[in-house]
CSV table of C-alpha atoms in Angstrom, one decimal:
chain,number,residue,atom,x,y,z
Q,63,SER,CA,43.8,123.4,67.6
Q,64,GLN,CA,43.3,125.6,70.4
Q,65,TYR,CA,43.4,129.3,70.1
Q,66,ALA,CA,43.0,132.3,72.3
Q,67,TYR,CA,42.7,136.3,72.1
Q,68,GLU,CA,43.1,138.8,75.0
Q,69,GLY,CA,42.7,142.3,74.6
Q,70,GLU,CA,41.0,145.5,75.6
Q,71,HIS,CA,38.5,147.7,73.4
Q,72,GLU,CA,36.9,151.1,74.9
Q,73,GLY,CA,37.3,149.9,78.6
Q,74,ILE,CA,36.1,146.4,78.1
Q,75,GLN,CA,38.4,143.8,78.6
Q,76,GLU,CA,37.8,141.0,76.0
Q,77,ARG,CA,38.7,137.2,76.0
Q,78,ILE,CA,38.0,135.0,73.1
Q,79,TYR,CA,38.9,131.0,73.8
Q,80,GLY,CA,38.5,128.3,71.5
Q,81,GLU,CA,38.9,124.7,70.3
Q,82,GLU,CA,37.0,122.7,67.5
Q,83,ASP,CA,33.9,122.4,69.3
Q,84,PHE,CA,33.3,125.6,71.0
Q,85,ILE,CA,34.3,129.0,71.4
Q,86,ILE,CA,33.9,131.2,74.6
Q,87,PHE,CA,33.6,135.2,74.6
Q,88,ASN,CA,34.4,136.7,77.9
Q,89,PHE,CA,33.6,140.5,78.5
Q,90,ALA,CA,34.6,142.1,81.8
Q,91,PRO,CA,35.1,145.9,82.6
Q,92,ALA,CA,38.9,146.5,82.0
Q,93,SER,CA,39.6,146.9,85.9
Q,94,TYR,CA,38.5,143.4,86.8
Q,95,SER,CA,41.2,141.4,87.9
Q,96,GLU,CA,41.5,137.1,87.3
Q,97,GLU,CA,42.6,137.0,90.6
Q,98,THR,CA,39.1,136.1,92.5
Q,99,GLU,CA,38.9,136.0,95.8
Q,100,THR,CA,36.2,133.8,97.8
Q,101,VAL,CA,33.4,136.2,99.4
Q,102,THR,CA,30.9,135.2,102.1
Q,103,THR,CA,28.2,137.4,103.4
Q,104,ALA,CA,30.4,137.8,106.6
Q,105,ALA,CA,33.2,139.5,104.5
Q,106,ALA,CA,31.4,142.6,103.8
Q,107,PRO,CA,29.8,144.0,107.1
Q,108,VAL,CA,27.1,146.5,106.6
Q,109,GLY,CA,28.7,149.8,106.8
Q,110,ASP,CA,31.8,148.9,104.8
Q,111,LYS,CA,30.3,150.4,101.9
Q,112,PRO,CA,32.1,151.5,99.0
Q,113,ASP,CA,31.9,155.3,97.9
Q,114,PHE,CA,31.2,156.2,94.3
Q,115,GLY,CA,30.9,159.7,95.0
Q,116,PRO,CA,27.8,161.8,94.0
Q,117,LEU,CA,25.1,160.7,91.2
Q,118,SER,CA,26.3,161.3,87.8
Q,119,ASP,CA,24.1,163.2,85.5
Q,120,ASP,CA,25.6,161.2,82.7
Q,121,LEU,CA,23.1,158.2,81.8
Q,122,TYR,CA,26.0,156.2,80.8
Q,123,SER,CA,27.4,156.1,84.3
Q,124,PHE,CA,25.5,153.0,84.9
Q,125,GLN,CA,24.6,154.4,88.3
Q,126,ILE,CA,21.4,154.9,90.3
Q,127,GLN,CA,20.8,156.3,93.7
Q,128,VAL,CA,18.6,154.6,96.4
Q,129,ASN,CA,17.6,156.9,99.1
Q,130,ASP,CA,21.1,158.0,100.2
Q,131,ASP,CA,23.2,155.5,98.9
Q,132,VAL,CA,24.9,155.7,95.0
Q,133,TYR,CA,25.5,152.5,93.2
Q,134,GLN,CA,27.9,151.9,90.2
Q,135,PHE,CA,27.1,149.1,88.3
Q,136,PRO,CA,29.0,146.2,88.0
Q,137,MET,CA,30.2,145.7,91.3
Q,138,SER,CA,31.2,142.8,93.5
Q,139,TYR,CA,28.7,140.8,95.4
Q,140,ALA,CA,30.4,141.8,98.3
Q,141,ASP,CA,30.1,145.5,97.6
Q,142,PHE,CA,26.3,144.6,97.1
Q,143,LEU,CA,26.1,143.1,100.3
Q,144,ALA,CA,27.7,146.1,101.9
Q,145,PHE,CA,25.1,148.4,101.1
Q,146,GLY,CA,22.9,146.0,103.5
Q,147,TRP,CA,21.4,143.8,100.6
Q,148,VAL,CA,20.8,140.0,101.6
Q,149,TYR,CA,20.3,137.4,99.1
Q,150,ASP,CA,17.2,135.5,99.3
Q,151,GLY,CA,19.0,132.5,97.8
Q,152,ASP,CA,21.4,130.2,97.9
Q,153,GLU,CA,24.5,132.3,97.5
Q,154,THR,CA,26.4,128.7,96.9
Q,155,GLU,CA,24.6,128.2,93.7
Q,156,SER,CA,26.9,127.8,90.7
Q,157,ILE,CA,26.9,130.3,87.9
Q,158,SER,CA,28.6,128.9,84.7
Q,159,ALA,CA,31.6,130.8,83.1
Q,160,ASN,CA,30.4,134.0,81.4
Q,161,SER,CA,27.0,133.6,82.3
Q,162,ARG,CA,24.2,135.9,84.1
Q,163,THR,CA,21.1,135.6,85.9
Q,164,THR,CA,18.4,137.9,86.2
Q,165,THR,CA,15.7,137.1,89.0
Q,166,ASN,CA,17.9,137.2,92.2
Q,167,VAL,CA,15.7,138.7,94.9
Q,168,PHE,CA,17.4,140.4,97.5
Q,169,LYS,CA,16.1,142.3,100.7
Q,170,ASN,CA,17.2,145.1,102.4
Q,171,GLY,CA,14.7,145.9,105.3
Q,172,ASP,CA,11.4,147.0,103.6
Q,173,LEU,CA,13.0,147.0,100.2
Q,174,LYS,CA,12.9,144.4,97.7
Q,175,CYS,CA,14.8,144.0,94.5
Q,176,TYR,CA,15.7,141.7,91.7
Q,177,ALA,CA,19.5,141.9,90.6
Q,178,GLY,CA,21.4,140.4,87.6
Q,179,LEU,CA,24.7,138.5,88.5
Q,180,THR,CA,27.3,137.9,85.9
Q,181,ASN,CA,30.0,135.5,86.2
Q,182,PHE,CA,32.9,137.3,84.1
Q,183,ASP,CA,35.3,134.3,84.6
Q,184,VAL,CA,36.2,131.5,82.7
Q,185,ASN,CA,35.1,129.0,85.2
Q,186,THR,CA,32.1,128.1,87.0
Q,187,ARG,CA,31.9,130.2,90.4
Q,188,PRO,CA,29.3,130.5,93.3
Q,189,ALA,CA,26.9,133.6,93.1
Q,190,SER,CA,28.7,134.8,96.0
Q,191,GLU,CA,32.0,135.3,93.8
Q,192,CYS,CA,30.2,137.0,90.9
Q,193,HIS,CA,29.1,140.6,90.2
Q,194,VAL,CA,26.0,142.4,90.5
Q,195,VAL,CA,25.5,144.0,87.1
Q,196,SER,CA,22.0,145.4,87.3
Q,197,ILE,CA,19.1,146.3,89.9
Q,198,LYS,CA,15.5,146.0,88.8
Q,199,PHE,CA,12.7,147.5,91.2
Q,200,ASP,CA,9.0,147.6,90.4
Q,201,SER,CA,6.0,148.8,92.2
Q,202,PHE,CA,5.1,145.1,93.4
Q,203,LEU,CA,8.4,145.0,94.9
Q,204,LEU,CA,8.2,148.6,96.8
Q,205,LYS,CA,4.7,148.3,97.7
Q,206,ASP,CA,5.4,148.4,101.4
Q,207,ALA,CA,8.6,150.3,101.2
Q,208,ASP,CA,9.5,154.1,101.6
Q,209,VAL,CA,12.3,154.6,99.4
Q,210,LYS,CA,13.8,157.4,97.0
Q,211,ILE,CA,15.0,155.9,93.9
Q,212,THR,CA,16.8,158.5,91.6
Q,213,LEU,CA,18.6,158.1,88.2
Q,214,PRO,CA,21.6,160.2,86.5
Q,215,GLY,CA,19.8,163.6,85.8
Q,216,GLY,CA,17.6,164.0,88.5
Q,217,VAL,CA,14.9,161.3,87.2
Q,218,GLU,CA,12.9,160.2,89.9
Q,219,TYR,CA,10.7,156.8,90.6
Q,220,GLY,CA,7.2,158.1,90.4
Q,221,GLY,CA,8.3,161.4,89.2
Q,222,ASP,CA,7.2,163.5,86.1
Q,223,LEU,CA,6.7,161.1,82.9
Q,224,ASP,CA,7.3,164.1,80.6
Q,225,GLU,CA,10.6,165.0,82.6
Q,226,ALA,CA,12.0,161.4,82.1
Q,227,ILE,CA,11.4,161.3,78.4
Q,228,ALA,CA,13.0,164.4,78.0
Q,229,GLN,CA,16.1,163.3,79.8
Q,230,TYR,CA,16.2,160.1,78.3
Q,231,GLY,CA,14.4,160.0,75.2
């Protein structure tokens, strides 16, 4: 017997599909559309950056500022590339339905980061059709870069540890 549930709870779109032998839970931001467009690197030229406004003070805004650019997660792969990032991998690589990767290396000039890609769809999609849901910088990847990274509340990479603890606990 087959069953399905679709609904929205606290801004998250929920889909649950199942049959006798399996069940799939699929969660996405409520604004996510089932209509997926094919995206390639050429579809998002540098300079076509999305405007997410100023960096929020709210920790749960899922924002980060890198130099002068504010990023809002999750964001489409194309929007991430519009900030000048280039995937150091195969963007046609398949990502299974409702799956996530965490160690995809992206480069932007001297900057390097790890980005998490998630496929919110119920079908397998190439990386270029997925969403960037996280970004990770570490001192090894930043060793040759001149960068200012700021979190909500004004906490900066390389800043005062006590200030960061006061803001984030």
